[in-house]
GROMACS .gro file of C-alpha atoms in nm:
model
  348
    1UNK     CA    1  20.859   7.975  22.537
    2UNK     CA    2  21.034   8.303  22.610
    3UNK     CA    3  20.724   8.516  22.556
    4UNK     CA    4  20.511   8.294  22.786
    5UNK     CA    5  20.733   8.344  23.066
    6UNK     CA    6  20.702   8.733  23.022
    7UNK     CA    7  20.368   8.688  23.058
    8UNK     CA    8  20.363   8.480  23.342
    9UNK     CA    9  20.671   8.633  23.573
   10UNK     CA   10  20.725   8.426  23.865
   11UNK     CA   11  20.530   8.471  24.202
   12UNK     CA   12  20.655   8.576  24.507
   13UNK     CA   13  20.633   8.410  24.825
   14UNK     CA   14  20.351   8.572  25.074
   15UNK     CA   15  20.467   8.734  25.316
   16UNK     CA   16  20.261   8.768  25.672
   17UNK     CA   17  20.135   9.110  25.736
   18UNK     CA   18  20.359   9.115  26.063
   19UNK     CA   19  20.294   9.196  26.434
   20UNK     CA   20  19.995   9.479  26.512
   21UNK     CA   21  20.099   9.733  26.648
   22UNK     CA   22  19.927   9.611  27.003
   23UNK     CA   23  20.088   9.291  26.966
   24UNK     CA   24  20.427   9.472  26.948
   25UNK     CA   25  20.263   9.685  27.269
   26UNK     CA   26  20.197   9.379  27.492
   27UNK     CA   27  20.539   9.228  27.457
   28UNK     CA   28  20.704   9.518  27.514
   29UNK     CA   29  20.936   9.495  27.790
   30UNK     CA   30  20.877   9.893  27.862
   31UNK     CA   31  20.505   9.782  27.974
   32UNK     CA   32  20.638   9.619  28.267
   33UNK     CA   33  20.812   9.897  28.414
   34UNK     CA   34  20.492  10.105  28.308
   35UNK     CA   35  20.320   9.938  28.541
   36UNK     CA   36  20.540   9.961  28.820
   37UNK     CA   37  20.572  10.366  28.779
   38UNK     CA   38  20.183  10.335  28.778
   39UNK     CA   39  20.184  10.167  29.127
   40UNK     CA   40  20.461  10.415  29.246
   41UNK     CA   41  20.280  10.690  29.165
   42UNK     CA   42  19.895  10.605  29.287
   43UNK     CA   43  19.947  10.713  29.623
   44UNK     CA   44  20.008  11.088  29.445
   45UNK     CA   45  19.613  11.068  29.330
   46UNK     CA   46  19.467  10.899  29.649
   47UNK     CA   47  19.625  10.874  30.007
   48UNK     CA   48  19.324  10.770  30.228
   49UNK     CA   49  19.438  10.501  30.467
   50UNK     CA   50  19.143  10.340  30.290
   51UNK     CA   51  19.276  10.359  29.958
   52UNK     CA   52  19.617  10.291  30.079
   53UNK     CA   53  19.495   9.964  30.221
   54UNK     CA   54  19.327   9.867  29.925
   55UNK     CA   55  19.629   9.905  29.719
   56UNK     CA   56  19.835   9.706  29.943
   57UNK     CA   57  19.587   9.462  29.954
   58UNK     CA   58  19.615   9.410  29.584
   59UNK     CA   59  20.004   9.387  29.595
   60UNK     CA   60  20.016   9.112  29.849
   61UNK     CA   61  19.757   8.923  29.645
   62UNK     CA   62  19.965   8.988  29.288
   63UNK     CA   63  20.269   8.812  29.515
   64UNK     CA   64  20.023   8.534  29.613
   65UNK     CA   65  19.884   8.495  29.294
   66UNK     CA   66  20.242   8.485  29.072
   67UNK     CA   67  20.344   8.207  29.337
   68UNK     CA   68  19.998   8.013  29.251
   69UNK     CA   69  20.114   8.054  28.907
   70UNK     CA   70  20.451   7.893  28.931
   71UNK     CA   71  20.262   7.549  29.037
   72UNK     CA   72  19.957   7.548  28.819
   73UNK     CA   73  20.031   7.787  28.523
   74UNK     CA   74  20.427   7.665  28.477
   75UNK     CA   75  20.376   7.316  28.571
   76UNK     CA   76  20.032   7.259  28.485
   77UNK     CA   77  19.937   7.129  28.913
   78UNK     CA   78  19.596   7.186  28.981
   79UNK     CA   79  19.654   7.293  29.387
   80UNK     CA   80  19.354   7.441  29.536
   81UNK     CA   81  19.478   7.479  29.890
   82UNK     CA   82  19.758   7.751  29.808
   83UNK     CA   83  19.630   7.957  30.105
   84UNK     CA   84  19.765   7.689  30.327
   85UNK     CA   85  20.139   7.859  30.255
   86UNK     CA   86  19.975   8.127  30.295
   87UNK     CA   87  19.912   8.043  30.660
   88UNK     CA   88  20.226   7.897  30.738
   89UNK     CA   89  20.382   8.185  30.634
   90UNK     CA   90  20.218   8.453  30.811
   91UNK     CA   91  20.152   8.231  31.136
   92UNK     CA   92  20.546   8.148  31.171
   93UNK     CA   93  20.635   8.470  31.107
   94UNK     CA   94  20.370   8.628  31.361
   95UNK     CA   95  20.442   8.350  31.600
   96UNK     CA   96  20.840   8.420  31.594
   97UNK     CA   97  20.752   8.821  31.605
   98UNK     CA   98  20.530   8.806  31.893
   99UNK     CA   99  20.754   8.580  32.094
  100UNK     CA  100  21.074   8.671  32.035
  101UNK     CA  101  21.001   9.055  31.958
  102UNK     CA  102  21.178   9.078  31.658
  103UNK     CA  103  21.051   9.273  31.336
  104UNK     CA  104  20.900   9.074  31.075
  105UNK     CA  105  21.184   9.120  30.855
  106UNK     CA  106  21.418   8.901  31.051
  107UNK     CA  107  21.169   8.623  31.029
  108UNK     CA  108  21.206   8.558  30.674
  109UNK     CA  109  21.508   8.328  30.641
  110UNK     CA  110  21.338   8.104  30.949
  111UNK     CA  111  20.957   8.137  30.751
  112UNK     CA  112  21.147   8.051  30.415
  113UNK     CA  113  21.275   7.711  30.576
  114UNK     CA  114  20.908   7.623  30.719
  115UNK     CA  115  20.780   7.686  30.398
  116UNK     CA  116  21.023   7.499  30.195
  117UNK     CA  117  20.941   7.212  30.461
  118UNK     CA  118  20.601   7.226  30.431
  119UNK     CA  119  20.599   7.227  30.104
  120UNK     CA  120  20.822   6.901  30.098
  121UNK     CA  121  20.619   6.758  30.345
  122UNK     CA  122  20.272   6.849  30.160
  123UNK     CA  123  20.421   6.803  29.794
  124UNK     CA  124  20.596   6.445  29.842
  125UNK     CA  125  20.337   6.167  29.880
  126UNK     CA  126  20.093   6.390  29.696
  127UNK     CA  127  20.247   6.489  29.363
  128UNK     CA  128  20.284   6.162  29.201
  129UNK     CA  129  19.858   6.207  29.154
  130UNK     CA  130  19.761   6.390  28.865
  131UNK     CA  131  19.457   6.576  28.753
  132UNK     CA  132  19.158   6.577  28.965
  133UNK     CA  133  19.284   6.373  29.231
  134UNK     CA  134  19.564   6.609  29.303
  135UNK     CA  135  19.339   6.860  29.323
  136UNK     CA  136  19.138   6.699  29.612
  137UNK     CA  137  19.446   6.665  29.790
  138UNK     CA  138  19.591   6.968  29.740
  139UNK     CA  139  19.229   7.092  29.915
  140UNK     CA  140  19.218   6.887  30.195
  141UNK     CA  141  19.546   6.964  30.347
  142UNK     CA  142  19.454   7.299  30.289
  143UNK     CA  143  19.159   7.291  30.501
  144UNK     CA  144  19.387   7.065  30.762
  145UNK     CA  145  19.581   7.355  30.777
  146UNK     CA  146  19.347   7.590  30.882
  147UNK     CA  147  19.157   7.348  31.114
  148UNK     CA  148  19.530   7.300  31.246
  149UNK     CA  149  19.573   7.670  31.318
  150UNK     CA  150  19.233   7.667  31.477
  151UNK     CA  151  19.270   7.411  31.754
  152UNK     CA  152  19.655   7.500  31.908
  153UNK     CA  153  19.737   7.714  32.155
  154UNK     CA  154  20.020   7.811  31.985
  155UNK     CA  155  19.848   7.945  31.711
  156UNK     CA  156  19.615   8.150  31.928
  157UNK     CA  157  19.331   7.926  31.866
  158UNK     CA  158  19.001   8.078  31.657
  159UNK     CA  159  19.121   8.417  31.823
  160UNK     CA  160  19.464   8.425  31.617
  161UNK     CA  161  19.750   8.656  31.681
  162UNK     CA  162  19.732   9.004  31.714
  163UNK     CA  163  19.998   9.252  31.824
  164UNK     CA  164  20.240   9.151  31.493
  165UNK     CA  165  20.505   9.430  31.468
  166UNK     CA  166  20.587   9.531  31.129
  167UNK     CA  167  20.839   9.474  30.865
  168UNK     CA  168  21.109   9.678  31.090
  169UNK     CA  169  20.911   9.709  31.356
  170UNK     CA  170  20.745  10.071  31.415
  171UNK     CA  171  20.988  10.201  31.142
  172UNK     CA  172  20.759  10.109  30.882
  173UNK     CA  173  20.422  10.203  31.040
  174UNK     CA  174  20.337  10.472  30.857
  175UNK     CA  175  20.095  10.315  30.549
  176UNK     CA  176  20.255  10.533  30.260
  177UNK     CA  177  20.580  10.392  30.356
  178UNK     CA  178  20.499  10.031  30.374
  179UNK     CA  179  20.277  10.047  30.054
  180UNK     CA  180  20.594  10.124  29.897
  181UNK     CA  181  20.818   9.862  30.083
  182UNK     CA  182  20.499   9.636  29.945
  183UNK     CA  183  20.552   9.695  29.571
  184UNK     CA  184  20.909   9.709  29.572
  185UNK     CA  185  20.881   9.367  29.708
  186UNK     CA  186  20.655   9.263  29.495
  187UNK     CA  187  20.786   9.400  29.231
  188UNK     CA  188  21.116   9.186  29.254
  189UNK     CA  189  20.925   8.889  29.368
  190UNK     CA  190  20.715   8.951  29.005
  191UNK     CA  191  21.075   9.004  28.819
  192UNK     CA  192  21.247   8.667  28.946
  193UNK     CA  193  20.925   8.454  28.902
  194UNK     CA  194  20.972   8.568  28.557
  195UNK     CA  195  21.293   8.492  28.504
  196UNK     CA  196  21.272   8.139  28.693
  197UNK     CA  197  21.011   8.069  28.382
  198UNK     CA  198  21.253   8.144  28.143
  199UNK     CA  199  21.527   7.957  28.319
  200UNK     CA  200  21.605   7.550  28.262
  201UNK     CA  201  21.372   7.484  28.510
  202UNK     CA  202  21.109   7.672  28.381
  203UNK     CA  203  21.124   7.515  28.042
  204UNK     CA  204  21.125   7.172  28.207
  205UNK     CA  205  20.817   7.280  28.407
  206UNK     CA  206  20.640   7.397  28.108
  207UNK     CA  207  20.690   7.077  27.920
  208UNK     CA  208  20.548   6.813  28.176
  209UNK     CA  209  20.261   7.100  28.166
  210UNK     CA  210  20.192   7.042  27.836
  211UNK     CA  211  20.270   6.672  27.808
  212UNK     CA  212  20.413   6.464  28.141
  213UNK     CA  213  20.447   6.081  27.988
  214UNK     CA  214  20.656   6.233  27.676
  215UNK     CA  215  20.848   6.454  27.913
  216UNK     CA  216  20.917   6.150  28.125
  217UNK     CA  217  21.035   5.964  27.808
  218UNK     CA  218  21.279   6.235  27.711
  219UNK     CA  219  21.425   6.165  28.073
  220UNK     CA  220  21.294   6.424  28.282
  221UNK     CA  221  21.265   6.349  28.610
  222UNK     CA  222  20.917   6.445  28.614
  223UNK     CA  223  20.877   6.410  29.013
  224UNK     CA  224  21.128   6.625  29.105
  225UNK     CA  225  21.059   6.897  28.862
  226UNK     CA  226  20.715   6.897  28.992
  227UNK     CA  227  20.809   6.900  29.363
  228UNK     CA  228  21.076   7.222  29.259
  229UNK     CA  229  20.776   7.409  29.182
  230UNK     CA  230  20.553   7.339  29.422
  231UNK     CA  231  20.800   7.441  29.677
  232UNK     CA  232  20.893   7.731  29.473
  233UNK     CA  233  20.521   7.824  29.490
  234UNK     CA  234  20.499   7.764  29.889
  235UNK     CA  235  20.813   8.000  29.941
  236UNK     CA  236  20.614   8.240  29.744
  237UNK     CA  237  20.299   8.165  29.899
  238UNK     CA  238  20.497   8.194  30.278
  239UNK     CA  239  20.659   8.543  30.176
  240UNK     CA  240  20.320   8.670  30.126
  241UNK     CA  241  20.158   8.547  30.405
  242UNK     CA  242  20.441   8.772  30.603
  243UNK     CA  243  20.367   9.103  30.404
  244UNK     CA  244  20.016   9.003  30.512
  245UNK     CA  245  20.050   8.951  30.894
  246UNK     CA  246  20.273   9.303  30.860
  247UNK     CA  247  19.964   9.482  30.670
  248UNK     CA  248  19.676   9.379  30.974
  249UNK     CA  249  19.927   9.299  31.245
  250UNK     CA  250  19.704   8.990  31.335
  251UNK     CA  251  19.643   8.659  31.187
  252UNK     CA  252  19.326   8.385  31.242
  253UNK     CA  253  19.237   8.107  31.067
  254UNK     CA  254  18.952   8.298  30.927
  255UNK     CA  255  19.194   8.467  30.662
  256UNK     CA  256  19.283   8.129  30.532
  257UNK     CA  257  18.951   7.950  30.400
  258UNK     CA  258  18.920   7.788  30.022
  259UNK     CA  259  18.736   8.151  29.938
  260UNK     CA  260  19.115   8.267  29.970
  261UNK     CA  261  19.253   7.962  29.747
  262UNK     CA  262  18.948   7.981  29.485
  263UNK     CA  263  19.001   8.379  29.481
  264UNK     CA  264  19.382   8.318  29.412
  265UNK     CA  265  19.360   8.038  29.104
  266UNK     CA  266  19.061   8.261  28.964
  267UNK     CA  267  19.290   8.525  28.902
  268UNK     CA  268  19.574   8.316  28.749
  269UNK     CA  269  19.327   8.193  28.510
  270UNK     CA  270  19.161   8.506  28.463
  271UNK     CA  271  19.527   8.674  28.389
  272UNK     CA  272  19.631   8.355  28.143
  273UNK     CA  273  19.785   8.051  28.306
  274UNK     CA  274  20.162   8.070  28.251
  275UNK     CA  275  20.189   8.453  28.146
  276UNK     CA  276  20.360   8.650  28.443
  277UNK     CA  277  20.197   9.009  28.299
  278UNK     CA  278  19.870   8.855  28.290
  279UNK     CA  279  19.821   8.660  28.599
  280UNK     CA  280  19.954   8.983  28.752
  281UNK     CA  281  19.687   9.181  28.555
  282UNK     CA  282  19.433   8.929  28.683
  283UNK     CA  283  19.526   8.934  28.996
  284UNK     CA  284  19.461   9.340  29.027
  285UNK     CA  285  19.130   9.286  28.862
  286UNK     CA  286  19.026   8.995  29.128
  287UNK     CA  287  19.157   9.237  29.426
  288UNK     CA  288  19.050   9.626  29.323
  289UNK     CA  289  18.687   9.528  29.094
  290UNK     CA  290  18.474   9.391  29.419
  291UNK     CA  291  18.632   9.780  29.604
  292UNK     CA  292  18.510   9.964  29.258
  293UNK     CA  293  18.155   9.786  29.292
  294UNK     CA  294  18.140   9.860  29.687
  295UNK     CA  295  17.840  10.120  29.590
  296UNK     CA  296  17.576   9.842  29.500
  297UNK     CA  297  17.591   9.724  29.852
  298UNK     CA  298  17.500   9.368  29.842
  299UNK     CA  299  17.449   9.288  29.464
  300UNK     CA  300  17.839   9.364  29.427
  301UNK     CA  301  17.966   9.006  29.458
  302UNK     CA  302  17.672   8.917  29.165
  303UNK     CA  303  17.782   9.185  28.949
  304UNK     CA  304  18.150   9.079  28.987
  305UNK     CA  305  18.068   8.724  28.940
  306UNK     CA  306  17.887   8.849  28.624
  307UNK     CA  307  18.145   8.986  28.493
  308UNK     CA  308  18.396   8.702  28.555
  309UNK     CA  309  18.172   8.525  28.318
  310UNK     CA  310  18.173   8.774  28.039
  311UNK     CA  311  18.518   8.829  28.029
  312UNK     CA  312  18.610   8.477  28.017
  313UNK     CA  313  18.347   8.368  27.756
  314UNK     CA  314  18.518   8.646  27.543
  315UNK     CA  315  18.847   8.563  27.665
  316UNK     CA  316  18.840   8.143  27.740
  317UNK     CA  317  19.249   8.207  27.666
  318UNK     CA  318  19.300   8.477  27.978
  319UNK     CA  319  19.302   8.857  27.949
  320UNK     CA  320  19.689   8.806  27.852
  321UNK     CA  321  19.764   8.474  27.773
  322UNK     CA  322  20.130   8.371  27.727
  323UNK     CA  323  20.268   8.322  27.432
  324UNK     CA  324  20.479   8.044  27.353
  325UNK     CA  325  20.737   8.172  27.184
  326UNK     CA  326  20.914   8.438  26.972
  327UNK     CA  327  20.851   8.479  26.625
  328UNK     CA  328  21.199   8.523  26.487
  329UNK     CA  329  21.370   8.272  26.790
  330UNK     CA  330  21.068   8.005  26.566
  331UNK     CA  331  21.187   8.170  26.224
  332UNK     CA  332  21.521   8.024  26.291
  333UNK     CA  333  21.429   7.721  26.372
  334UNK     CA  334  21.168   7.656  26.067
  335UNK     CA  335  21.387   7.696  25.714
  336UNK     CA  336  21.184   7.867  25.447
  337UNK     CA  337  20.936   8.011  25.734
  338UNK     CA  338  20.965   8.390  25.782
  339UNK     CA  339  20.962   8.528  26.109
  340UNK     CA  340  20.653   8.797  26.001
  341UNK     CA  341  20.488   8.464  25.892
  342UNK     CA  342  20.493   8.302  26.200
  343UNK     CA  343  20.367   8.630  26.364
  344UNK     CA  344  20.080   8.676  26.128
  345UNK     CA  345  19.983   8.340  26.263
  346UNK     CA  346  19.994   8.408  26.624
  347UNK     CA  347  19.772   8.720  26.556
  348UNK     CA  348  19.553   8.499  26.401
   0.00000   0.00000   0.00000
């Protein structure tokens, strides 16, 4: 008996081969401030007030497109009339500018109440529908919106507003400094849409995403956690729409069609649904690739649509899709499991 254990010593658990070394990259909290030093420090390779406005472009639409993601990629609400916040933001912040010549900035408190309000108004009898029929609805007061804008006098009519003073008025003028102003604003718009995620809320929103009926069981009020974050998206969606009326200085209805809403949700699903680093990725890819393909003249918009396709038949997931948790946080809860176990998995 003795000398057939010898020969047969016991076996060792398997270990997983543990994180990649690109797996340890992307969740590397170091990639995030990467990326802002990368934003601070374009202006040093290009300055043209073309390139300038391209870049701010693509900030205002990375704020835009992280408060998309709060509704649909946290809470799982198909809205595809998010440009409607947009409007409201940048139409009662141009409105309040213009007629009350004040600088942008000291809109913001009065533009975050509209937004919260429409947001209430638009989110109440509408987010007790799920699925596709939200989705309709979400549309059509978008385009009400818009049509809105379009017929008061208030509004300036099809013509807009024009004459919008900046941030701080003519402090900020100069395009170098309010690119900055931009992505610092962004930037800590970015940072505490993270952190909401992360928060009570955000786990609450994340699991009537994945599952509303059990959620409900478990005695989550699943109305009101969807109504948080739809208005949490609007007041995103509303801050945006300022930084845009301060970037053109003139608003019209125009600005805020479904192109603008479809353009939005593509690049929360192009960045992954959910993941803050990617729907910001994908939101810099939606913005900057149609600029880089300028040169083909009118077979751009093919090419890029082209290329949407590719990437997301190679990428169905997102170019960085969230990932739902951490290996060792899952190690602890799953006796026996190791934590390089459960990360071989994931890499799988």
């Amino acid at each position: 008996m003795t000398a057939v254990q010898n020969q047969n010593p016991p076996v060792k658990p398997v270990r997983g081969r543990g994180p990649s070394v690109i797996t340890r990259a992307l969740g590397s909290r170091r990639l995030g401030w990467a990326g802002l030093a990368f934003g601070l420090l374009a202006p040093f390779v290009t300055a043209t007030p073309y390139a300038l406005n391209v870049m701010t472009s693509a900030a205002v639409f990375v704020m835009l497109a992280v408060g998309l993601n709060i509704v649909v990629g946290y809470c799982g609400l198909l809205d595809l009339g998010f440009a409607a916040f947009l409007a409201v933001g940048a139409y009662t912040g141009g409105i309040l500018a213009t007629r009350l010549d004040l600088p942008l900035l000291a809109t913001v408190p009065v533009v975050i109440v509209v937004t919260v309000v429409a947001g209430v108004v638009i989110g109440g009898p509408t987010l007790r529908l799920r699925s596709d029929y939200l989705a309709i609805v979400t549309l059509g007061f978008g385009e009400i919106i818009r049509i809105v804008a379009n017929n008061l006098d208030i509004t300036g009519g099809p013509s807009g507003i024009y004459g919008i003073p900046g941030l701080l008025g003519d402090t900020l003028s100069d395009p170098v400094v309010f690119y900055y102003t931009t992505v610092v604003i962004v930037s800590v718009a970015v940072l505490f849409a993270a952190r909401l995620g992360r928060s009570r809320i955000g786990r609450a929103w994340r699991f009537v995403r994945e599952d509303e009926d059990a959620a409900e069981a478990s005695g989550v009020n699943t109305y009101r956690v969807k109504l948080a974050a739809y208005v949490a998206g609007a007041v995103w969606g509303g801050l945006s729409g300022v930084l845009f009326a301060a970037q053109l200085s003139a608003v019209s209805p125009a600005s805020f069609t479904f192109l603008q809403s479809a353009l939005v949700l593509m690049a929360v699903v192009l960045g992954g649904m959910g993941s803050t680093r990617g729907v910001v990725v994908g939101a810099v890819v939606i913005s900057l690739l149609p600029e880089l393909l300028r040169d083909l003249a009118d077979y751009r918009y093919f090419v890029f649509g082209m290329l949407l396709i590719v990437v997301m038949l190679i990428r169905p997931q997102g170019l960085w899709p969230h990932r739902a948790g951490d290996p060792e946080t899952a190690a602890r809860s799953t006796p026996g499991v190791p934590a390089t176990a459960l990360s071989a998995k994931e890499d799988e």
